[in-house]
mmCIF file of C-alpha atoms (C1' of nucleotides) in Angstrom:
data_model
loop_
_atom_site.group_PDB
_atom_site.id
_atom_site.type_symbol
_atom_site.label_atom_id
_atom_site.label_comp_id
_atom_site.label_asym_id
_atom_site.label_seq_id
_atom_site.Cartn_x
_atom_site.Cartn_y
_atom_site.Cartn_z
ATOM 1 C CA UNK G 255 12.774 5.882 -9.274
ATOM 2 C CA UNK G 256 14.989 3.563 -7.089
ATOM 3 C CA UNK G 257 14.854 1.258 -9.884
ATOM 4 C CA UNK G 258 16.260 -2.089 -8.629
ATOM 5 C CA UNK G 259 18.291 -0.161 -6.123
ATOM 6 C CA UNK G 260 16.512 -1.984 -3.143
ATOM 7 C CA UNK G 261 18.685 -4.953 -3.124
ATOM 8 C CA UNK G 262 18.973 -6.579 -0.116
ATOM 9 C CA UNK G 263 20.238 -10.182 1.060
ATOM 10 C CA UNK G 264 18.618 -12.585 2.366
ATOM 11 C CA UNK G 265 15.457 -10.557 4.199
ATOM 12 C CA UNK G 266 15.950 -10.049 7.929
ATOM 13 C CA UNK G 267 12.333 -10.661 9.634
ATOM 14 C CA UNK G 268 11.792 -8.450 11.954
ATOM 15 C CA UNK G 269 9.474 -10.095 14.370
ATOM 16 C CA UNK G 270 8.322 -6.980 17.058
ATOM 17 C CA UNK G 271 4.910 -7.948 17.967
ATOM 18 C CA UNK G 272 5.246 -5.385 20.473
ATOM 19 C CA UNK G 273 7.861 -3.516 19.839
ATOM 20 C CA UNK G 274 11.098 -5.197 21.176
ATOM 21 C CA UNK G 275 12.379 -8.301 20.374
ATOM 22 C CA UNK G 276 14.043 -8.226 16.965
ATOM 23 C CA UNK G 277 13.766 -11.637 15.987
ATOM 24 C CA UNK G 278 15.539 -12.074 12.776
ATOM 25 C CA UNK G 279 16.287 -15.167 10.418
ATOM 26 C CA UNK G 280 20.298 -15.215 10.632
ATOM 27 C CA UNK G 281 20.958 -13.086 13.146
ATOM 28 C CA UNK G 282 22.156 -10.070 11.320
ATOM 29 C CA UNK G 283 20.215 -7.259 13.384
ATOM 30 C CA UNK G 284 20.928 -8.720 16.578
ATOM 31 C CA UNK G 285 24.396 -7.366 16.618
ATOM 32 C CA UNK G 286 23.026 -3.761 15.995
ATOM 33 C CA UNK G 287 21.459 -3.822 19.317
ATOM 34 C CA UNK G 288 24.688 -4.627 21.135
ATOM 35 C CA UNK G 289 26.111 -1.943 23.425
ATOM 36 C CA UNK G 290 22.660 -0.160 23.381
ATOM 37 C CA UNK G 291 20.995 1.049 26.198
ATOM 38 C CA UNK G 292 18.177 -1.468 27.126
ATOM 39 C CA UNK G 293 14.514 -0.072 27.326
ATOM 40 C CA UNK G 294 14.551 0.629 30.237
ATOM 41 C CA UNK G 295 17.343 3.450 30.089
ATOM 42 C CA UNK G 296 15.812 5.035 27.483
ATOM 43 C CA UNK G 297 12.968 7.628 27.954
ATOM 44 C CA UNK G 298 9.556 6.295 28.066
ATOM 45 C CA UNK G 299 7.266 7.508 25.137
ATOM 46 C CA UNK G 300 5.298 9.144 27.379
ATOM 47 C CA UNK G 301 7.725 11.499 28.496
ATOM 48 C CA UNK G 302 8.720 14.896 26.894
ATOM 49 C CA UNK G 303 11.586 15.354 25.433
ATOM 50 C CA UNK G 304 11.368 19.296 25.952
ATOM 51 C CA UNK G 305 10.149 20.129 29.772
ATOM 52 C CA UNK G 306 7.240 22.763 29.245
ATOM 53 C CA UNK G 307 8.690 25.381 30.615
ATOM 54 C CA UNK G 308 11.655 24.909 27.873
ATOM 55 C CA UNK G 309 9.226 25.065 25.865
ATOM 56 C CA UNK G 310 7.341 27.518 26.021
ATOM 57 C CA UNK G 311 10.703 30.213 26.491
ATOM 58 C CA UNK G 312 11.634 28.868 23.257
ATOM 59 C CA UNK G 313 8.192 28.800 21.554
ATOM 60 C CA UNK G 314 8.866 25.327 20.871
ATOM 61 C CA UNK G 315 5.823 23.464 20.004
ATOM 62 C CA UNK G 316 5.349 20.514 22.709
ATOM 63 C CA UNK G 317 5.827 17.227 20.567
ATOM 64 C CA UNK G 318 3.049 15.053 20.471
ATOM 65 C CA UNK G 319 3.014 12.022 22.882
ATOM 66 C CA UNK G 320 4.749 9.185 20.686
ATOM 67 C CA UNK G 321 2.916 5.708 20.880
ATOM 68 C CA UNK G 322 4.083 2.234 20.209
ATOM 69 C CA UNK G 323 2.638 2.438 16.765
ATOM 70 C CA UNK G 324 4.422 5.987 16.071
ATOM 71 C CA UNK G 325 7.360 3.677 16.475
ATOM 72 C CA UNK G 326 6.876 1.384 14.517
ATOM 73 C CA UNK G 327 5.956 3.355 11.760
ATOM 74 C CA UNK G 328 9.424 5.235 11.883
ATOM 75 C CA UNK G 329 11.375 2.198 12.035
ATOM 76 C CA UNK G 330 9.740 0.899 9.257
ATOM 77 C CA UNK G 331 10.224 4.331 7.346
ATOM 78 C CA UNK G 332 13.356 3.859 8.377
ATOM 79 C CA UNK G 333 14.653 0.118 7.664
ATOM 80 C CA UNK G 334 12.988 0.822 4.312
ATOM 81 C CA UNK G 335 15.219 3.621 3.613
ATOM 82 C CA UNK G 336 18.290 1.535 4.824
ATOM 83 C CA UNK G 337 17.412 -0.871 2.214
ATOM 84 C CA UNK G 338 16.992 1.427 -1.085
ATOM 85 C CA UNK G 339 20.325 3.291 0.551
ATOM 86 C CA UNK G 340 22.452 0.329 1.084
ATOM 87 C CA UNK G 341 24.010 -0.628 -2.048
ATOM 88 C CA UNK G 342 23.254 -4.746 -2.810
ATOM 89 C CA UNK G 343 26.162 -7.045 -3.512
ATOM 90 C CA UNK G 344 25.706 -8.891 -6.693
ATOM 91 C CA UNK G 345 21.802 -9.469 -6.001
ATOM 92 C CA UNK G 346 20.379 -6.453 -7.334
ATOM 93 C CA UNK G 347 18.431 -7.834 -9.905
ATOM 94 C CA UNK G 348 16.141 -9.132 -7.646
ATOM 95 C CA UNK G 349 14.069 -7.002 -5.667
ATOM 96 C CA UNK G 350 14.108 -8.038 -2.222
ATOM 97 C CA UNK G 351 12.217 -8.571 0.757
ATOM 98 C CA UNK G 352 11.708 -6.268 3.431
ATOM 99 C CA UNK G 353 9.717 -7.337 6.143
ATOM 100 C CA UNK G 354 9.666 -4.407 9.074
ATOM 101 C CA UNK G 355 7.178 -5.913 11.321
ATOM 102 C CA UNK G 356 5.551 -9.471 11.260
ATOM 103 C CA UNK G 357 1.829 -8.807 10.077
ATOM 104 C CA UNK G 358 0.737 -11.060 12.403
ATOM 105 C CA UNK G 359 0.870 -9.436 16.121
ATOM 106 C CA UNK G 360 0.398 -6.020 14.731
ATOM 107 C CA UNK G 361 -3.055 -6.542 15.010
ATOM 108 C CA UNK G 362 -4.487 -5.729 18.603
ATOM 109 C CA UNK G 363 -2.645 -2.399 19.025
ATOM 110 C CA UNK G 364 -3.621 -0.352 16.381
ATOM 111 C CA UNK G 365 -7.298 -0.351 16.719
ATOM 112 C CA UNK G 366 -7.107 1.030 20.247
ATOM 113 C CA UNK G 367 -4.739 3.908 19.422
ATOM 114 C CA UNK G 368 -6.787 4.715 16.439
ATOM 115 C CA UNK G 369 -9.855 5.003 18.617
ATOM 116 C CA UNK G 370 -8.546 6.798 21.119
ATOM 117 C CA UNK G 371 -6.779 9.373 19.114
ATOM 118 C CA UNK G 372 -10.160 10.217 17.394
ATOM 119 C CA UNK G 373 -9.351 13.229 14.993
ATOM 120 C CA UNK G 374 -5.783 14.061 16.734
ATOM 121 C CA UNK G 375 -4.863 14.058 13.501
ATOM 122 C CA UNK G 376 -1.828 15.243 14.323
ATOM 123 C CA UNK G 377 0.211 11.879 14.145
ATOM 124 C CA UNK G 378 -1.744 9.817 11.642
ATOM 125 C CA UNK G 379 -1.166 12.111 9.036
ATOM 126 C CA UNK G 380 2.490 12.156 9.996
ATOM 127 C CA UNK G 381 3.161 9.286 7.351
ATOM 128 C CA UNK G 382 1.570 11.492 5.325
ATOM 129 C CA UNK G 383 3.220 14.673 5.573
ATOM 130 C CA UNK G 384 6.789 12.977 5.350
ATOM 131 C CA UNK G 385 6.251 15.814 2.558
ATOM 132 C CA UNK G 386 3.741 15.335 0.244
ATOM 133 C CA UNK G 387 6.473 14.547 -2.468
ATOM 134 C CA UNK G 388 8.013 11.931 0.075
ATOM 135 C CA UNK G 389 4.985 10.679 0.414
ATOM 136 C CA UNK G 390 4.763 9.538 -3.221
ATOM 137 C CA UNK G 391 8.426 8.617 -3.693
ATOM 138 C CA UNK G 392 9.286 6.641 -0.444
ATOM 139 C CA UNK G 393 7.742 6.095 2.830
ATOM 140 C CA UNK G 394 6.350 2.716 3.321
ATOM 141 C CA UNK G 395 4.385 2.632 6.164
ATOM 142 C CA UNK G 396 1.624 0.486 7.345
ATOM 143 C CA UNK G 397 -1.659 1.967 7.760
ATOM 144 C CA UNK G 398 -3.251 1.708 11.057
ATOM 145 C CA UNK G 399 -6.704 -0.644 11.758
ATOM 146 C CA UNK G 400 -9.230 0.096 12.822
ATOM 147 C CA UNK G 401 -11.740 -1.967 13.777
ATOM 148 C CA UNK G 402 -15.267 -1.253 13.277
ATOM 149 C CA UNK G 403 -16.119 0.685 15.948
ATOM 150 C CA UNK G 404 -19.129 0.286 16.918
ATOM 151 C CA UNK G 405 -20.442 -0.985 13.200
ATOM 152 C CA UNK G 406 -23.505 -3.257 12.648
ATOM 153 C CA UNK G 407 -22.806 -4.851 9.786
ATOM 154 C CA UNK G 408 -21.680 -7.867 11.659
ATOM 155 C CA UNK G 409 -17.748 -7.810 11.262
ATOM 156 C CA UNK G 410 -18.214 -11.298 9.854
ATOM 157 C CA UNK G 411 -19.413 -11.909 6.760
ATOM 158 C CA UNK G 412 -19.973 -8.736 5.704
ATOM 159 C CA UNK G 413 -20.425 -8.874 1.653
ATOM 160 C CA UNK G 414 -20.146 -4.903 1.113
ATOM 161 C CA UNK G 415 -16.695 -4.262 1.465
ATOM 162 C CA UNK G 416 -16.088 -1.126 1.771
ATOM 163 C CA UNK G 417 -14.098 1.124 -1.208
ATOM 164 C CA UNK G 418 -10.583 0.637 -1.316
ATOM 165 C CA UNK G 419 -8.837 3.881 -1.581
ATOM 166 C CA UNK G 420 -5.582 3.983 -3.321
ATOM 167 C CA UNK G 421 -3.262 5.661 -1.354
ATOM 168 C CA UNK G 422 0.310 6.873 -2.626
ATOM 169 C CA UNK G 423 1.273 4.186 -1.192
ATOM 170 C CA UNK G 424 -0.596 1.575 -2.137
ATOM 171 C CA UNK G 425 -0.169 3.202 -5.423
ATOM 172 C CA UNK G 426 3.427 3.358 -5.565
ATOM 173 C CA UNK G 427 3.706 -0.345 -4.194
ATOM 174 C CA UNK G 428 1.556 -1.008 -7.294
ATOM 175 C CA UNK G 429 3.798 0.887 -9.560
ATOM 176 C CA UNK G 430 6.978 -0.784 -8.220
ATOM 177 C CA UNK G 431 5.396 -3.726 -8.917
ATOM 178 C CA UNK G 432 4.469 -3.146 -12.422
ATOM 179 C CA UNK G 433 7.157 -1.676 -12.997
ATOM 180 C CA UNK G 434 8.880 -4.878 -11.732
ATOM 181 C CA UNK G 435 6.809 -7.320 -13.795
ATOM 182 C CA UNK G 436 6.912 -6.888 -17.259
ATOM 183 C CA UNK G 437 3.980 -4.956 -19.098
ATOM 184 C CA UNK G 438 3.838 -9.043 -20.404
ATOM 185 C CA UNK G 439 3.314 -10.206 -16.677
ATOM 186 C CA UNK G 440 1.597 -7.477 -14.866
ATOM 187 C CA UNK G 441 -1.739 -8.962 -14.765
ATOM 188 C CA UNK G 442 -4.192 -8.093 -11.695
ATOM 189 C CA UNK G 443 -3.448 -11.738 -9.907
ATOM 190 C CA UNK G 444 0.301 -11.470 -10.184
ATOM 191 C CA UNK G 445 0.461 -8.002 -9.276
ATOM 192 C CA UNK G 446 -2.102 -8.581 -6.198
ATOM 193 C CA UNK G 447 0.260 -10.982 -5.137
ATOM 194 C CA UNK G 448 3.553 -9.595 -5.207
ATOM 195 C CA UNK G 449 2.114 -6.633 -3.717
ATOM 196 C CA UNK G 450 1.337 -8.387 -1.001
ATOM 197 C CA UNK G 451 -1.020 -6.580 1.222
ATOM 198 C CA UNK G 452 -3.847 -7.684 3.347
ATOM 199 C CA UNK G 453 -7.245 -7.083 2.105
ATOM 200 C CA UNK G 454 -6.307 -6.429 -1.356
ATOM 201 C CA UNK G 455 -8.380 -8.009 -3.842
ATOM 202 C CA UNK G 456 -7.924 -9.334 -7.387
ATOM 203 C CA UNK G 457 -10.485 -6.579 -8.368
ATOM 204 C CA UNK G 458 -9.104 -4.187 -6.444
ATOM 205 C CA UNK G 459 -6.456 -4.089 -8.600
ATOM 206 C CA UNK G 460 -7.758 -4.874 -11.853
ATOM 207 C CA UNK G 461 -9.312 -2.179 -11.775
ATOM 208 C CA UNK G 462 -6.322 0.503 -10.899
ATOM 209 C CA UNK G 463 -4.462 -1.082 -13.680
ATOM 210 C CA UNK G 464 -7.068 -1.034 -15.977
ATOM 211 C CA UNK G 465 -6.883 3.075 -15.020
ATOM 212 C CA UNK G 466 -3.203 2.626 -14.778
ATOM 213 C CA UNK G 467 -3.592 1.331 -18.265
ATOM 214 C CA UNK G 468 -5.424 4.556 -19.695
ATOM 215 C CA UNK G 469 -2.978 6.919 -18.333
ATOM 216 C CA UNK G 470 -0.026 4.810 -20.174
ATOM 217 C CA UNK G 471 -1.826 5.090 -22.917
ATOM 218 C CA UNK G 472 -2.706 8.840 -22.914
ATOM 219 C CA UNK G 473 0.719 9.373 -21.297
ATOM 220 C CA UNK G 474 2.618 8.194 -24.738
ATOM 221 C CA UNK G 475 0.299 9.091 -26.926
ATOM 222 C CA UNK G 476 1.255 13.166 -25.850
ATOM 223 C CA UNK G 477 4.727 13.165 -25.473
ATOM 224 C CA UNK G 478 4.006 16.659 -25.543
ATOM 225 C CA UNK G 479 5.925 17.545 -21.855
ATOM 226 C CA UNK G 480 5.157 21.357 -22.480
ATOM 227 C CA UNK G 481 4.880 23.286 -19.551
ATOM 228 C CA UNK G 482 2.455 21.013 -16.957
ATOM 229 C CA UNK G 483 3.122 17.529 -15.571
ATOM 230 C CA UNK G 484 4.413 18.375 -11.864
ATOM 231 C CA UNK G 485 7.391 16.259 -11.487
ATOM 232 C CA UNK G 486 6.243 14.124 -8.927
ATOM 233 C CA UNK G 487 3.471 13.013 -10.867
ATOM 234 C CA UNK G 488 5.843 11.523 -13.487
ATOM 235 C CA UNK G 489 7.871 9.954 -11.278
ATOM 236 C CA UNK G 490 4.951 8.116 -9.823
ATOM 237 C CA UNK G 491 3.215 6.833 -12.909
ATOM 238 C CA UNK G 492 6.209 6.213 -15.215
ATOM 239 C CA UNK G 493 5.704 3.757 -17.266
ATOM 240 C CA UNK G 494 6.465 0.468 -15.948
ATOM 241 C CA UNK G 495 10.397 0.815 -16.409
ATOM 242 C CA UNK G 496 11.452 -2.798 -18.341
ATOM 243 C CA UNK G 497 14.484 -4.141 -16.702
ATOM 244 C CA UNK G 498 16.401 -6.374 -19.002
ATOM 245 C CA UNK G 499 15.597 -9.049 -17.098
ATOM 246 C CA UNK G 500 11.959 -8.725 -16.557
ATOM 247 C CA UNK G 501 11.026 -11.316 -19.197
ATOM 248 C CA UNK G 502 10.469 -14.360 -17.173
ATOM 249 C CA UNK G 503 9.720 -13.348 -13.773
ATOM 250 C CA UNK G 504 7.895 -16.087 -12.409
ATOM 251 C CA UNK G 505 7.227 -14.667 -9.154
ATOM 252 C CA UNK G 506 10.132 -14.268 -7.091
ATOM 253 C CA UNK G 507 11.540 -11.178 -6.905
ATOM 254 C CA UNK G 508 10.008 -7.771 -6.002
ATOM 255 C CA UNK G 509 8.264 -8.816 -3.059
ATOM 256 C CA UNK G 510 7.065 -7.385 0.486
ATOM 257 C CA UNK G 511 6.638 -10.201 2.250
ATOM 258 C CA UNK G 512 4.494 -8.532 4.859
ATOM 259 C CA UNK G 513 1.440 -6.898 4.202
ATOM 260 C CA UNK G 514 2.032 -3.844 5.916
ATOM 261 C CA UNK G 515 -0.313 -1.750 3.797
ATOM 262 C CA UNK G 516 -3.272 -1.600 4.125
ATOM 263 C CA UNK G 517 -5.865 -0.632 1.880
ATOM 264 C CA UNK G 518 -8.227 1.541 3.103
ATOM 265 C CA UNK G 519 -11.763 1.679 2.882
ATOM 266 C CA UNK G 520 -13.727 4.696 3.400
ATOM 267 C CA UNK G 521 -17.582 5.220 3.162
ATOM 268 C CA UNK G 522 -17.988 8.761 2.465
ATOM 269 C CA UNK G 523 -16.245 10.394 0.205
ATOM 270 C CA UNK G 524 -13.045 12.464 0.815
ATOM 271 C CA UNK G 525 -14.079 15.761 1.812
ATOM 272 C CA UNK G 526 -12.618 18.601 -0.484
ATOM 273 C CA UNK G 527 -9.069 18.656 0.646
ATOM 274 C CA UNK G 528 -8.305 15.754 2.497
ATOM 275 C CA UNK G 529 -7.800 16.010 5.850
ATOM 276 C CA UNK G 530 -10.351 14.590 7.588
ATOM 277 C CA UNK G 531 -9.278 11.161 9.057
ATOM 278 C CA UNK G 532 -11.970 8.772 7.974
ATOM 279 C CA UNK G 533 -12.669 5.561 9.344
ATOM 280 C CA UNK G 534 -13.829 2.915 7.274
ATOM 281 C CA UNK G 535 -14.527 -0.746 8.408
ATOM 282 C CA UNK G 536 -14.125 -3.119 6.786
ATOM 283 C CA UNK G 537 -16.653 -6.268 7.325
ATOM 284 C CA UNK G 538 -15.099 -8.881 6.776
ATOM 285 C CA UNK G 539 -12.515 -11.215 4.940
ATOM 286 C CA UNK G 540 -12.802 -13.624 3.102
ATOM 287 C CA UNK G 541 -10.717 -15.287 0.414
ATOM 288 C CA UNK G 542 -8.896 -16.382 -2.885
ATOM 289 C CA UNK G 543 -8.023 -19.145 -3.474
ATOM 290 C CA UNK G 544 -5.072 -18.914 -3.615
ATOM 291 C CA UNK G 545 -2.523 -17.668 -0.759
ATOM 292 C CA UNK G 546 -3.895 -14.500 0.724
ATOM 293 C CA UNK G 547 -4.670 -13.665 4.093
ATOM 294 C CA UNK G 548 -7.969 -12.093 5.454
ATOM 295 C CA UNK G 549 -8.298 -9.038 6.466
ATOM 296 C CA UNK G 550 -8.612 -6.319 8.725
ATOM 297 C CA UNK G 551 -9.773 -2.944 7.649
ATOM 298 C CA UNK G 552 -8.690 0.510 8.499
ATOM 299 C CA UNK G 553 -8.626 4.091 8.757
ATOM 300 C CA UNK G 554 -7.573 6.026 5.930
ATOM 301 C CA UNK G 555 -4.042 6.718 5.835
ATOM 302 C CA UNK G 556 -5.373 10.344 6.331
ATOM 303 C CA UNK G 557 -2.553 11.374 4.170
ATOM 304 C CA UNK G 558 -4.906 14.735 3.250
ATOM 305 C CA UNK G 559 -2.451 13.972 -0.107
ATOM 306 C CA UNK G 560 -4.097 11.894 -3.155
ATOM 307 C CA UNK G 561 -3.363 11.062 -5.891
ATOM 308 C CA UNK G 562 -3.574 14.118 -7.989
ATOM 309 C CA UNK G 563 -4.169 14.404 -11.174
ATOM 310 C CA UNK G 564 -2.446 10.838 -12.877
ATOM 311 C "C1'" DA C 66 -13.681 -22.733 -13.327
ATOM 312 C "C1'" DG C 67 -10.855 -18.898 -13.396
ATOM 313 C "C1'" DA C 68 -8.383 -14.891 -15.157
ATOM 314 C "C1'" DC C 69 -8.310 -10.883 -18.240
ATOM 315 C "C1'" DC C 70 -10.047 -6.850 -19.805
ATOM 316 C "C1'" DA C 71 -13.037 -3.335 -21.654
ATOM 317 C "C1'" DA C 72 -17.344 -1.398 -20.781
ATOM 318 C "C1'" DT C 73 -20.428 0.201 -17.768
ATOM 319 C "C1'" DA C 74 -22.350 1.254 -13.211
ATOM 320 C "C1'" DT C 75 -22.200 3.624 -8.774
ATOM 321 C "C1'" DC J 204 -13.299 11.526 -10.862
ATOM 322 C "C1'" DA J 205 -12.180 7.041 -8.531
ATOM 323 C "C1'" DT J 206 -13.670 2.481 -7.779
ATOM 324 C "C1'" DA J 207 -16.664 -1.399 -8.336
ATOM 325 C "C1'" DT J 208 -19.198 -4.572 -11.014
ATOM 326 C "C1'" DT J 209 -20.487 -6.786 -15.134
ATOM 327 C "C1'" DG J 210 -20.121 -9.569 -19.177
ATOM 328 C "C1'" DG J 211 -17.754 -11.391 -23.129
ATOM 329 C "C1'" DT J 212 -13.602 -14.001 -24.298
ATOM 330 C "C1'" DC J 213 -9.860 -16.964 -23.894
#
DNA sequence: AGACCAATAT
DNA sequence: CATATTGGTC
């Protein structure tokens, strides 16, 4: 795994509520921007990049139209991989922060491409299919809302909350998190926290580690690495790796400051092979005591990929 | 009261 | 099987 490669200074917020203004804390990726061609010299979203005609003589599948969201979802994919790529100064102990998109704004614009894009599922399971082995290992991406569309259950105060399904990566924020904390220290409420996403609950996640827990245990117990055990499976539960450091880690480090994931709640169950995108809404919200924020809900990362067999 | 955790329920 | 809920313990 990346291990404490992530390093990063002090975090850069990048504040795009809709896409543009890069609003950071010191200024450091203002300067990137310089000498680029404003928006409106670049090609709108809508357009294609291949004319049809191209095309077509070239049997080259016509690219899907490109939202705002589609985006944001790259640049996040790709200022995360700036961060695990760029080697850290000194800091690297500490994980850092890495905040693609304030939280915040990103709520309005979601929903409505969601809903309009009904099953398209052409470019929601595009996190997804990053490769099904990239999937597990890297992308971060945040997983689109969706708002109840046209659900009953008052959005309110909705007590059923709907089943939280554990996406790689949820799953792999929850490893690197575990894997950040000591075994000592990786208790549902710290873990919750440092994970940092919206929606998440306490129980939520006491309940994955308690499962996390049993595969640890059956995982050492057969050291036995005969002919099974697809790679990327190991890579994804390993064991919580124990940095030297990890003995008192009050809080700080490993953090994503934003809650860009989203857990996602689905109703019915996932059909055989995933694929189908299912939309789950969430009621309501509702909170800890301590620091969390409410919530939204969501459509299933559609990533047809789960967790296989861990 | 609140958090953990193992057991049990769905 | 994956998650949620429960109940005993600290």
């Amino acid at each position: 795994m990346g291990e404490e490669a992530a390093g990063d200074d002090e975090f850069d917020r990048l504040s795009a509520s809709d896409g543009r203004e890069i609003v950071e804390d010191h200024g450091r990726v203002m300067y990137w921007e310089v000498g680029l061609p404003s928006g409106d010299d670049l090609t709108p979203l809508s357009q294609m990049l291949v004319p049809p005609h191209l095309a077509s003589a070239f049997s080259v599948k016509p690219e899907p139209p490109r939202t705002d969201m589609d985006v944001q979802r790259a640049s996040q994919y790709t200022i995360s991989n700036l961060r695990r790529t760029a080697p850290s100064p000194a800091s690297t102990a500490a994980l850092r922060n890495f905040s693609p998109f304030s939280p915040d704004e990103s709520l309005g614009f979601e929903a409505n491409d969601l809903v309009e894009n009904g099953d398209s599922c052409g470019h929601i399971s595009r996190s997804g299919q990053i490769s099904p082995s990239a999937a597990l290992e890297e992308a971060e991406s945040s997983a689109p809302v969706a708002e109840d569309s046209g659900d009953e259950p008052s959005s309110s105060r909705n007590p059923k909350r709907a089943r939280l399904v554990w996406t790689p990566q949820l799953h792999k924020r929850f490893i690197d998190v575990v894997a950040h904390l000591g075994i000592k220290n990786a208790v549902p409420k710290t873990i919750m926290q440092l994970m940092n996403v919206d929606g998440l609950t306490r129980e939520n996640v006491a309940s994955h580690l308690q499962k996390y827990r049993l595969y640890l245990r059956r995982m050492n117990g057969i050291q036995d690495d005969s002919p099974s055990l697809p790679d990327h499976l190991l890579t994804a539960m390993q064991p919580a790796k124990k940095s030297l450091h990890e003995q008192h880690v009050p809080y700080t480090p490993l953090q994503y400051p934003m809650p860009a994931m989203i857990p996602v709640p689905t109703f019915g169950m996932a059909p055989p092979h995933g694929h189908g995108v299912r939309i789950g809404m969430v009621p309501t919200m509702e909170h800890q005591g301590d620091g969390r924020y409410a919530f939204e809900q969501h459509y299933n990362g559609a990533l047809g990929e789960r967790m296989k067999d861990w």
